[in-house]
XYZ file of C-alpha atoms in Angstrom:
679
model
C 33.271 -20.936 -17.626
C 33.980 -17.364 -18.792
C 31.293 -15.695 -20.867
C 32.435 -12.998 -23.267
C 30.733 -9.660 -22.724
C 29.511 -10.296 -19.177
C 30.808 -8.401 -16.159
C 29.358 -8.101 -12.629
C 26.567 -5.669 -13.614
C 25.417 -7.739 -16.572
C 25.695 -10.922 -14.523
C 23.197 -9.474 -12.040
C 20.839 -8.535 -14.869
C 21.122 -12.012 -16.367
C 20.268 -13.610 -13.018
C 17.022 -11.639 -12.967
C 15.908 -13.447 -16.130
C 17.069 -16.855 -14.933
C 20.448 -17.034 -16.685
C 23.137 -18.367 -14.346
C 25.231 -20.514 -16.690
C 26.236 -20.811 -20.351
C 23.660 -23.608 -20.623
C 20.980 -21.231 -19.355
C 22.013 -18.674 -21.968
C 21.802 -21.173 -24.828
C 18.352 -22.265 -23.635
C 17.113 -18.680 -23.219
C 15.087 -18.786 -26.405
C 13.156 -15.954 -28.093
C 9.574 -15.528 -27.018
C 8.662 -14.264 -30.466
C 10.085 -13.504 -33.909
C 9.527 -10.698 -36.370
C 10.030 -11.384 -40.060
C 11.940 -8.354 -41.333
C 12.545 -10.084 -44.670
C 9.144 -9.005 -45.991
C 9.001 -5.279 -45.163
C 6.165 -3.365 -46.843
C 6.774 0.124 -48.240
C 4.657 2.680 -46.375
C 3.562 4.395 -49.606
C 1.957 1.171 -50.839
C -0.117 0.458 -47.717
C -3.872 0.310 -48.238
C -6.769 0.316 -45.773
C -7.261 -3.231 -44.453
C -3.727 -4.454 -45.214
C -1.985 -6.625 -42.631
C 1.700 -5.766 -42.971
C 5.135 -5.343 -41.405
C 6.768 -1.939 -41.797
C 10.032 -0.351 -40.702
C 10.762 3.336 -40.290
C 12.057 6.192 -38.183
C 10.007 8.110 -35.616
C 9.476 11.666 -36.910
C 7.211 12.919 -34.125
C 5.205 11.574 -31.206
C 2.672 12.497 -28.516
C -0.175 11.368 -26.266
C -3.712 12.127 -27.450
C -6.713 11.895 -25.059
C -10.025 10.687 -26.519
C -13.543 11.751 -25.615
C -14.036 8.446 -23.777
C -11.068 9.157 -21.521
C -8.687 6.734 -23.246
C -5.113 7.996 -23.738
C -3.553 7.053 -27.069
C 0.166 7.150 -27.814
C 0.724 8.286 -31.397
C 3.853 8.481 -33.531
C 4.545 9.373 -37.154
C 6.793 6.786 -38.848
C 8.712 7.434 -42.071
C 10.596 5.207 -44.493
C 12.179 6.113 -47.843
C 8.789 5.923 -49.568
C 6.579 7.965 -47.264
C 5.140 8.316 -43.783
C 2.166 7.098 -41.769
C 0.607 7.842 -38.383
C 0.594 4.956 -35.872
C -1.643 4.694 -32.813
C -1.355 2.618 -29.623
C -4.671 3.029 -27.683
C -4.355 2.685 -23.912
C -0.543 2.581 -23.975
C 0.599 6.103 -23.004
C 3.613 4.581 -21.225
C 5.258 4.061 -24.639
C 5.993 7.788 -24.631
C 8.808 7.045 -22.161
C 10.574 4.497 -24.397
C 9.946 5.639 -27.988
C 11.709 8.807 -29.135
C 12.212 10.751 -32.388
C 14.915 9.118 -34.478
C 14.247 5.595 -33.165
C 14.001 2.815 -35.750
C 10.777 0.814 -35.283
C 9.712 -2.507 -36.744
C 5.927 -2.706 -36.612
C 3.541 -5.534 -37.449
C -0.137 -4.673 -37.614
C -3.113 -3.526 -39.680
C -3.848 -0.408 -41.716
C -7.154 1.151 -40.756
C -9.100 4.328 -41.455
C -9.124 6.746 -38.525
C -9.259 10.395 -39.629
C -7.236 9.174 -42.566
C -4.883 6.253 -43.059
C -3.459 4.986 -39.744
C -1.353 1.971 -38.782
C -2.466 -0.034 -35.733
C 0.615 -1.956 -34.456
C 0.089 -5.432 -33.105
C 3.800 -5.915 -32.361
C 6.419 -3.223 -31.779
C 10.213 -3.580 -31.786
C 12.328 -0.526 -31.082
C 15.886 -0.743 -32.448
C 16.784 2.688 -31.135
C 19.420 4.317 -33.340
C 20.310 1.051 -35.156
C 20.965 1.235 -38.868
C 18.192 -0.195 -41.016
C 20.476 -2.597 -42.883
C 21.233 -4.329 -39.563
C 17.600 -5.320 -39.175
C 16.138 -5.527 -42.682
C 16.084 -8.855 -44.503
C 16.309 -11.011 -41.350
C 14.114 -13.052 -39.070
C 14.610 -11.093 -35.850
C 14.636 -12.836 -32.497
C 12.947 -11.022 -29.623
C 14.146 -12.343 -26.259
C 12.713 -12.114 -22.758
C 14.637 -9.262 -21.125
C 14.764 -7.223 -17.942
C 15.136 -3.619 -16.897
C 18.620 -2.393 -17.677
C 19.278 -5.241 -20.101
C 17.145 -4.990 -23.237
C 16.226 -7.726 -25.708
C 18.745 -6.206 -28.123
C 21.526 -6.629 -25.563
C 20.422 -10.202 -24.868
C 20.448 -10.919 -28.604
C 23.904 -9.384 -29.029
C 25.271 -11.416 -26.103
C 23.908 -14.672 -27.516
C 25.168 -13.819 -31.004
C 28.652 -13.111 -29.624
C 28.882 -16.453 -27.787
C 26.853 -18.810 -29.978
C 29.683 -19.949 -32.250
C 31.952 -20.579 -29.258
C 29.638 -22.731 -27.176
C 27.218 -24.343 -29.627
C 29.869 -26.890 -30.793
C 30.130 -28.077 -27.168
C 26.445 -29.077 -27.067
C 25.786 -32.805 -27.493
C 22.530 -34.657 -28.072
C 21.509 -37.093 -25.329
C 18.079 -38.279 -26.500
C 18.046 -41.463 -28.628
C 18.126 -40.740 -32.369
C 15.204 -43.113 -32.928
C 13.111 -41.049 -30.503
C 13.967 -37.810 -32.332
C 13.177 -39.405 -35.687
C 9.806 -40.606 -34.407
C 8.977 -37.108 -33.160
C 10.390 -35.555 -36.350
C 12.456 -32.991 -34.453
C 16.101 -31.972 -35.035
C 19.000 -32.817 -32.730
C 19.717 -30.405 -29.876
C 22.739 -28.513 -31.384
C 20.862 -27.837 -34.615
C 17.675 -26.943 -32.719
C 19.506 -24.304 -30.671
C 21.031 -22.857 -33.833
C 17.571 -22.718 -35.412
C 15.930 -20.880 -32.519
C 18.720 -18.317 -32.129
C 19.727 -17.788 -35.759
C 16.808 -18.892 -37.948
C 16.868 -18.364 -41.703
C 13.066 -18.547 -41.840
C 10.161 -18.528 -39.417
C 9.530 -22.199 -40.255
C 13.089 -23.044 -39.219
C 12.559 -21.249 -35.909
C 9.408 -23.332 -35.352
C 11.311 -26.572 -36.026
C 14.016 -25.641 -33.527
C 11.403 -24.747 -30.940
C 9.660 -28.102 -31.476
C 12.797 -30.001 -30.336
C 13.026 -27.998 -27.097
C 9.278 -28.280 -26.495
C 9.444 -32.051 -27.075
C 12.158 -32.332 -24.421
C 10.078 -30.454 -21.830
C 7.009 -32.559 -22.569
C 9.057 -35.760 -22.443
C 10.497 -34.915 -19.026
C 7.136 -34.021 -17.489
C 5.560 -37.200 -18.854
C 8.451 -39.294 -17.496
C 7.991 -37.809 -14.024
C 4.236 -38.241 -14.024
C 4.293 -41.803 -15.358
C 6.853 -42.787 -12.749
C 4.918 -41.050 -9.985
C 1.680 -42.690 -11.109
C 3.306 -46.126 -10.993
C 4.554 -45.479 -7.451
C 1.226 -44.037 -6.324
C -0.564 -47.168 -7.521
C 1.598 -49.494 -5.439
C -0.845 -51.628 -3.379
C -1.572 -50.314 0.119
C 0.179 -52.170 2.929
C -2.820 -53.804 4.588
C -5.268 -50.883 4.447
C -8.537 -51.845 2.765
C -11.645 -49.805 3.430
C -15.117 -51.323 3.446
C -18.083 -49.188 2.457
C -20.052 -49.803 5.676
C -22.578 -47.012 4.956
C -22.683 -46.142 8.645
C -21.397 -42.627 9.217
C -21.689 -41.709 5.528
C -25.390 -42.634 5.385
C -26.084 -40.710 8.589
C -24.368 -37.636 7.162
C -26.369 -37.836 3.933
C -29.613 -38.126 5.919
C -28.856 -35.052 8.037
C -27.522 -32.742 5.320
C -29.592 -29.539 4.995
C -29.234 -29.720 1.191
C -29.176 -32.204 -1.680
C -25.887 -33.169 -3.254
C -25.489 -32.219 -6.894
C -25.169 -34.946 -9.525
C -21.502 -33.997 -9.914
C -20.869 -34.347 -6.161
C -22.525 -37.771 -6.162
C -20.444 -38.863 -9.162
C -17.058 -37.858 -7.724
C -17.958 -39.271 -4.287
C -18.578 -42.641 -5.931
C -15.219 -42.384 -7.739
C -13.466 -41.750 -4.422
C -15.320 -44.564 -2.637
C -14.355 -46.951 -5.440
C -10.699 -45.972 -4.972
C -10.786 -46.293 -1.210
C -12.416 -49.736 -1.277
C -10.040 -51.108 -3.933
C -6.789 -52.898 -3.273
C -4.707 -49.940 -4.477
C -3.726 -46.768 -2.724
C -5.816 -43.770 -3.789
C -3.915 -40.858 -5.266
C -6.644 -38.603 -6.641
C -7.102 -34.931 -7.472
C -10.522 -33.402 -6.877
C -11.029 -30.340 -9.055
C -13.967 -28.021 -8.720
C -14.759 -24.390 -9.302
C -15.043 -21.982 -6.395
C -18.199 -22.889 -4.461
C -18.800 -26.229 -6.221
C -18.825 -28.217 -2.963
C -15.481 -29.993 -2.759
C -15.397 -29.776 1.052
C -18.511 -31.907 1.588
C -17.093 -34.570 -0.764
C -13.899 -34.629 1.313
C -16.027 -35.059 4.443
C -17.727 -38.156 3.003
C -14.284 -39.609 2.237
C -13.122 -38.833 5.783
C -16.161 -40.533 7.303
C -15.541 -43.630 5.181
C -12.061 -43.840 6.698
C -13.387 -43.189 10.208
C -16.129 -45.838 10.060
C -13.320 -48.297 9.267
C -11.472 -47.296 12.428
C -8.953 -44.946 10.798
C -8.060 -41.304 11.290
C -8.477 -38.696 8.528
C -6.586 -35.419 8.109
C -7.465 -32.291 6.115
C -4.596 -29.809 5.581
C -5.290 -26.218 4.447
C -2.743 -23.538 3.449
C -3.827 -20.868 5.948
C -4.989 -20.992 9.550
C -8.144 -19.056 8.744
C -9.132 -21.475 5.966
C -8.382 -24.413 8.271
C -10.598 -22.832 10.928
C -13.376 -22.347 8.376
C -13.181 -26.017 7.408
C -13.199 -27.062 11.072
C -16.268 -24.909 11.750
C -18.077 -26.314 8.699
C -17.244 -29.890 9.685
C -18.267 -29.293 13.303
C -21.696 -28.067 12.201
C -22.265 -30.984 9.820
C -20.947 -33.629 12.232
C -22.851 -32.417 15.310
C -25.991 -34.497 14.479
C -23.693 -37.552 14.285
C -22.266 -36.867 17.739
C -18.794 -36.188 16.307
C -16.457 -33.204 16.424
C -13.262 -32.478 14.441
C -9.860 -31.929 16.036
C -8.143 -28.656 15.077
C -4.334 -28.364 14.984
C -2.277 -25.319 14.029
C 1.033 -23.738 14.909
C -0.710 -21.159 17.096
C -2.057 -23.711 19.592
C -0.652 -23.347 23.095
C 1.318 -26.155 24.683
C -1.670 -27.488 26.651
C -3.881 -27.677 23.546
C -1.135 -29.403 21.561
C -0.663 -31.988 24.306
C -4.401 -32.660 24.351
C -4.418 -33.060 20.580
C -1.412 -35.391 20.706
C -3.152 -37.537 23.331
C -6.272 -37.822 21.199
C -4.248 -38.765 18.090
C -2.290 -41.381 20.030
C -5.481 -43.052 21.305
C -6.227 -44.680 17.905
C -9.664 -43.065 18.127
C -11.201 -42.577 14.647
C -11.094 -38.813 14.313
C -11.150 -36.098 11.651
C -8.149 -33.772 12.095
C -8.174 -30.338 10.434
C -5.140 -28.091 10.382
C -2.404 -26.180 8.644
C 1.116 -27.280 7.696
C 1.483 -28.067 11.415
C 0.022 -31.465 10.492
C 3.238 -32.402 8.678
C 5.630 -31.161 11.364
C 7.645 -33.719 13.289
C 5.773 -33.432 16.594
C 2.385 -34.269 15.038
C 2.041 -38.057 15.114
C -0.946 -40.078 13.898
C -1.599 -43.518 15.336
C -3.675 -44.773 12.402
C -3.930 -42.284 9.538
C -6.008 -43.700 6.689
C -6.830 -40.631 4.578
C -4.865 -37.431 3.949
C -6.673 -34.542 2.221
C -4.712 -31.522 0.966
C -6.877 -28.480 0.188
C -5.646 -25.903 -2.342
C -2.864 -28.381 -3.050
C -0.952 -26.019 -5.363
C -0.232 -23.834 -2.327
C 1.956 -26.548 -0.857
C 5.327 -27.660 -2.135
C 6.224 -31.192 -3.165
C 7.933 -31.872 0.170
C 4.912 -30.862 2.269
C 2.539 -33.024 0.232
C 4.929 -35.989 0.490
C 5.355 -35.436 4.233
C 1.623 -35.714 4.940
C 1.483 -38.914 2.896
C 4.262 -40.372 5.070
C 2.410 -39.712 8.348
C 0.649 -43.072 8.187
C 1.170 -46.495 6.648
C 0.539 -45.372 3.070
C -2.766 -43.500 3.649
C -5.041 -42.698 0.733
C -4.319 -39.237 -0.712
C -6.951 -36.759 -1.919
C -5.723 -33.439 -3.302
C -8.250 -30.644 -3.838
C -7.954 -27.589 -6.045
C -10.209 -24.727 -7.073
C -7.787 -23.857 -9.904
C -9.305 -25.822 -12.777
C -7.300 -27.531 -15.514
C -9.218 -28.465 -18.695
C -9.881 -32.196 -19.159
C -7.787 -32.187 -22.325
C -4.698 -31.353 -20.247
C -5.349 -33.426 -17.137
C -3.175 -36.343 -18.274
C -0.144 -34.104 -18.768
C -0.598 -31.722 -15.869
C -1.693 -34.376 -13.355
C -0.328 -37.506 -14.995
C 0.491 -39.074 -11.622
C -3.071 -38.667 -10.351
C -6.557 -39.890 -11.063
C -8.714 -36.813 -11.608
C -12.286 -36.160 -10.473
C -14.046 -32.996 -11.587
C -17.057 -31.288 -10.017
C -18.366 -29.401 -13.026
C -21.650 -28.243 -11.520
C -22.535 -25.556 -8.980
C -25.169 -26.130 -6.280
C -28.652 -24.917 -7.273
C -29.628 -21.424 -6.188
C -26.110 -20.022 -6.232
C -26.176 -16.689 -8.058
C -23.508 -16.012 -10.664
C -21.335 -12.969 -10.013
C -22.032 -10.068 -12.376
C -18.672 -9.149 -13.954
C -18.113 -5.841 -15.754
C -15.297 -3.769 -17.274
C -15.035 -0.083 -16.413
C -12.606 2.538 -17.771
C -10.578 4.936 -15.651
C -12.976 7.789 -16.434
C -15.691 5.873 -14.543
C -13.672 5.662 -11.321
C -15.915 8.081 -9.377
C -19.077 6.214 -10.414
C -17.502 2.879 -9.542
C -16.632 3.979 -6.008
C -20.066 5.568 -5.616
C -21.483 2.120 -6.374
C -19.113 0.487 -3.881
C -20.175 3.012 -1.230
C -23.833 2.251 -1.958
C -23.215 -1.445 -1.398
C -21.426 -0.711 1.864
C -24.353 1.479 2.881
C -26.606 -1.564 2.519
C -24.502 -3.377 5.094
C -22.460 -5.335 2.563
C -18.670 -5.645 2.406
C -16.202 -5.218 -0.447
C -12.656 -5.897 -1.607
C -10.333 -3.630 -3.596
C -7.428 -5.651 -5.001
C -4.247 -4.225 -6.524
C -1.192 -5.988 -8.003
C 1.462 -4.118 -5.994
C 2.073 -3.369 -2.327
C 3.976 -0.110 -2.827
C 4.372 2.175 -5.812
C 7.594 2.192 -7.793
C 9.101 4.657 -10.232
C 9.880 1.689 -12.459
C 6.266 0.543 -12.754
C 3.502 3.096 -13.220
C 0.788 1.318 -11.273
C -1.309 2.330 -8.312
C -0.329 0.287 -5.256
C -2.345 -1.071 -2.338
C -0.778 1.236 0.270
C -1.521 4.387 -1.740
C -5.036 3.264 -2.642
C -5.734 2.538 1.022
C -4.535 5.992 2.112
C -6.536 7.747 -0.612
C -9.750 5.905 0.225
C -9.586 6.221 4.014
C -8.762 9.937 3.786
C -11.104 10.655 0.892
C -14.304 9.300 -0.558
C -14.637 6.370 1.899
C -13.400 8.071 5.057
C -16.769 7.372 6.680
C -16.321 3.617 6.234
C -14.214 1.082 8.156
C -11.220 0.187 5.984
C -8.218 -2.096 6.426
C -5.080 -2.936 4.444
C -3.823 -6.472 3.797
C -0.683 -7.582 1.945
C 1.954 -10.291 1.937
C 4.660 -8.335 3.773
C 2.596 -8.156 6.945
C 3.518 -10.735 9.561
C 1.272 -13.751 9.921
C -0.417 -12.515 13.095
C -1.291 -9.132 11.564
C -2.678 -10.717 8.383
C -4.710 -13.173 10.399
C -6.126 -10.390 12.578
C -7.254 -8.355 9.545
C -8.904 -11.328 7.844
C -10.687 -12.320 11.033
C -12.051 -8.803 11.536
C -13.235 -8.693 7.929
C -14.877 -12.096 8.347
C -16.563 -10.935 11.555
C -17.932 -7.795 9.863
C -15.954 -5.139 11.749
C -14.265 -4.053 8.481
C -16.382 -2.737 5.604
C -13.793 -2.661 2.850
C -10.530 -4.557 2.521
C -7.781 -3.080 0.331
C -5.503 -5.945 -0.522
C -3.055 -7.647 -2.837
C -3.789 -11.169 -4.076
C -3.109 -12.562 -0.606
C -6.909 -12.907 -0.324
C -7.094 -15.146 -3.407
C -7.324 -18.158 -1.091
C -8.207 -18.435 2.555
C -11.110 -16.116 3.328
C -14.815 -16.885 2.954
C -17.149 -13.985 3.730
C -20.752 -14.496 2.642
C -21.557 -10.806 3.234
C -18.945 -9.577 0.700
C -20.683 -8.583 -2.546
C -18.119 -6.470 -4.449
C -14.710 -7.421 -5.808
C -13.010 -4.412 -7.414
C -9.762 -5.241 -9.239
C -7.460 -2.391 -10.278
C -5.016 -2.885 -13.167
C -6.697 -6.144 -14.252
C -4.167 -6.437 -17.083
C -1.574 -7.429 -14.483
C -3.452 -10.597 -13.511
C -3.917 -13.922 -15.257
C -7.453 -14.894 -16.221
C -7.545 -17.797 -13.762
C -6.309 -15.476 -11.023
C -9.090 -12.998 -11.800
C -11.574 -15.853 -11.675
C -10.244 -16.916 -8.268
C -10.548 -13.355 -6.984
C -14.095 -13.173 -8.318
C -14.822 -16.321 -6.321
C -14.286 -14.393 -3.073
C -17.720 -12.786 -3.591
C -21.077 -14.310 -4.456
C -20.848 -16.732 -1.532
C -24.070 -15.544 0.072
C -27.658 -14.940 -1.015
C -27.179 -11.343 -2.211
C -26.345 -10.312 -5.785
C -22.601 -9.821 -6.146
C -20.334 -7.949 -8.518
C -16.795 -8.118 -9.883
C -15.506 -4.874 -11.432
C -12.321 -4.757 -13.529
C -11.223 -1.112 -13.450
C -8.657 0.638 -15.645
C -7.626 1.546 -19.182
C -6.024 -1.278 -21.140
C -4.920 -1.983 -24.697
C -7.386 -3.486 -27.226
C -5.622 -6.863 -27.058
C -5.911 -6.898 -23.262
C -9.563 -5.862 -23.522
C -10.180 -8.944 -25.664
C -8.390 -11.113 -23.094
C -10.392 -9.699 -20.176
C -13.635 -10.272 -22.072
C -13.169 -13.992 -21.351
C -13.691 -13.359 -17.621
C -16.490 -10.854 -18.232
C -18.430 -13.237 -20.483
C -17.875 -16.561 -18.703
C -18.336 -17.753 -15.130
C -17.085 -21.245 -15.994
C -13.687 -21.698 -14.333
C -12.692 -24.447 -16.777
C -13.359 -22.227 -19.801
C -11.455 -19.385 -18.172
C -8.535 -21.707 -17.376
C -8.524 -23.008 -20.934
C -8.257 -19.476 -22.312
C -5.583 -18.610 -19.745
C -3.490 -21.596 -20.782
C -3.777 -20.652 -24.434
C -2.584 -17.138 -23.696
C -0.006 -17.578 -20.941
C 1.322 -21.116 -21.069
C 1.562 -23.688 -18.329
C 3.962 -22.320 -15.709
C 5.229 -24.451 -12.835
C 3.644 -27.814 -12.016
C 5.892 -29.295 -9.368
C 5.827 -26.626 -6.643
C 9.596 -26.062 -6.893
C 11.511 -24.043 -9.490
C 15.154 -24.246 -10.395
C 16.648 -20.730 -10.691
C 13.082 -19.472 -11.177
C 12.590 -21.738 -14.193
C 9.018 -22.794 -14.903
C 8.178 -26.389 -15.758
C 7.243 -25.271 -19.251
C 9.241 -22.387 -20.712
C 8.622 -23.345 -24.319
C 6.030 -26.104 -24.590
C 2.310 -25.607 -24.131
C 0.465 -28.953 -24.046
C -2.741 -27.167 -24.981
C -1.175 -26.078 -28.278
C 1.415 -28.830 -28.783
C -1.163 -31.619 -28.687
C 0.448 -33.937 -31.244
C 3.952 -33.302 -29.900
C 2.731 -34.065 -26.393
C 1.205 -37.352 -27.537
C 4.536 -38.340 -29.120
C 6.407 -37.318 -25.961
C 4.094 -39.422 -23.805
C 4.540 -42.475 -26.032
C 8.320 -41.988 -25.903
C 8.235 -41.696 -22.108
C 6.142 -44.866 -21.781
C 8.532 -46.778 -24.019
C 11.587 -45.496 -22.177
C 10.270 -46.393 -18.701
C 8.930 -49.768 -19.832
C 12.514 -50.825 -20.602
C 14.262 -48.915 -17.802
C 11.894 -47.752 -15.006
C 14.644 -46.046 -12.987
C 16.584 -44.699 -16.011
C 19.618 -46.388 -14.486
C 21.184 -47.837 -17.634
C 24.338 -46.290 -19.052
C 22.456 -45.166 -22.172
C 19.847 -43.328 -20.102
C 22.229 -41.764 -17.570
C 22.332 -38.413 -19.477
C 18.519 -38.234 -19.441
C 18.469 -38.935 -15.705
C 21.091 -36.233 -15.120
C 19.122 -33.612 -17.057
C 15.951 -34.562 -15.190
C 17.749 -34.161 -11.876
C 19.191 -30.782 -12.875
C 15.876 -29.360 -14.038
C 13.475 -30.983 -11.559
C 15.583 -31.742 -8.523
C 12.686 -31.705 -6.052
C 10.329 -33.648 -8.292
C 12.987 -36.358 -8.729
C 12.018 -37.363 -5.193
C 9.313 -39.297 -7.040
C 11.979 -41.664 -8.337
C 13.074 -42.530 -4.823
C 9.801 -42.585 -2.846
C 7.544 -45.592 -2.950
């Protein structure tokens, strides 16, 4: 279908923001709105006012402060007067805001050497005429370099009247009435061309309801399938190997570990197949719980498998299990893609013998040539690192083995039903006694020399450290220091006397593995890396995690990075280095002030939304583009009730009336629709 105003260049730009079809364009909704219908006159602004203003840029510049913070300042003028505006920590705005530009600003008037406006939101209309913007609710769309939000808005405005009449509603009217949301054609009109902010919210609610409905449908269906009775597998709690392990452990289990172990044992000894998620913060002791579950399977004559996302992490698990199982006269079997032919044949022979064994490995466990004779339990560590197909494949390796997924990326309890609706959820919400919390601090760019002096001091004590950056290589498009440049500067400069190494995702698997092994073995003092080290490396001697450009990371991601240190007995530190805006400073304070991964995740969800839940994205589309179950609590409850009612009458959505819903589900969640076909 031809789209007016789009040629090859624009088509490429649209693809970068996930727009491939007319349908994608209509569902590319604004990520915020600015109410230009209530513009305040600059001359009437008073200290403390919260207001929206519009005016032309008269002058601009970057002002350094005594604390080393760079502030972008501009003087804005309307027909009534002028005012100085300041953007602390955002000097990059000097490249995009120029004299003569028309700005719409929402913010607060404060006193700073006189009256000054502190913008909370900034929209630059360039040379647009004021009457084109004033008096309207302005939609601000997600955009991309070379294709601004104004161009996106103009494209949608040009095509809306042509294609909106072709949109038809496919959800039952009774369902929409119950949820009190408008029909789809009207909802799309409301989000793209709202008369008021309230109207925009109503339109958004319809689209959010749809997303929540679909996710609930998938999870309810998956949960029903997961609870199908096991075909003949019924574990008995013999208390043989499990009791021996408990007696030989060099530590006491925490109350939380005992609680979740009992939940897992109850599942495994019931008449239904276990499909459970084990959540726990970094270092909370999920691995030992998985070992108890594995021994329960083994003492019943079954095999157990633990799959990890990286070879190094799999090796670490195998080493941990070997140490704990040695007093029991047992040893784990390790399988990875790097095994030579002889080792793979030996492993295959052992698996074929029906010997109760604990198998630890990478994705090689789900490959065709790995066959289990009697798999009773499949454990997937860091489950979000695997796609839907890999998780399903491990579950198919036996006759419906019990499934235990583990994750160190916490989801608040209030969201567990939506995010993991197909799973039972166990949470380890307690750290082992004696584990020291990591001291987390914020440091400005002016403190860089002192920060690296501190890092050098730690290295001088025989400790190790990480420096993590968001990019591999620098780009003219993004003014951020990159890992390659930071590595060169450090090894040629202030840390030239230390042993440094570089690690990033573009290195081949063998090179990455070699670097991580050398860091683990202590032959590297400092590792300069991207977030590739977020999962898969456990070095007790590492005591410093230095994160550059922390504003480029999510809060949960920062918490995961922080979890790479503090794994030994020594005091450890996480340093977030760089100048950021006041709003970002407030966001980062969550990580600085809390070591609770669930609280951090809760704040992250409030700020960033849910993202992708099914391990597969269609055209880069996240599971939730609009809805946020943490915010849309009531809407989510209505969506869940609607999904339950729909599936109670038509579990496969195979009726003629529900065919459109099934088609939309397939289009948006093609991989996850496997759940409708797999029992």
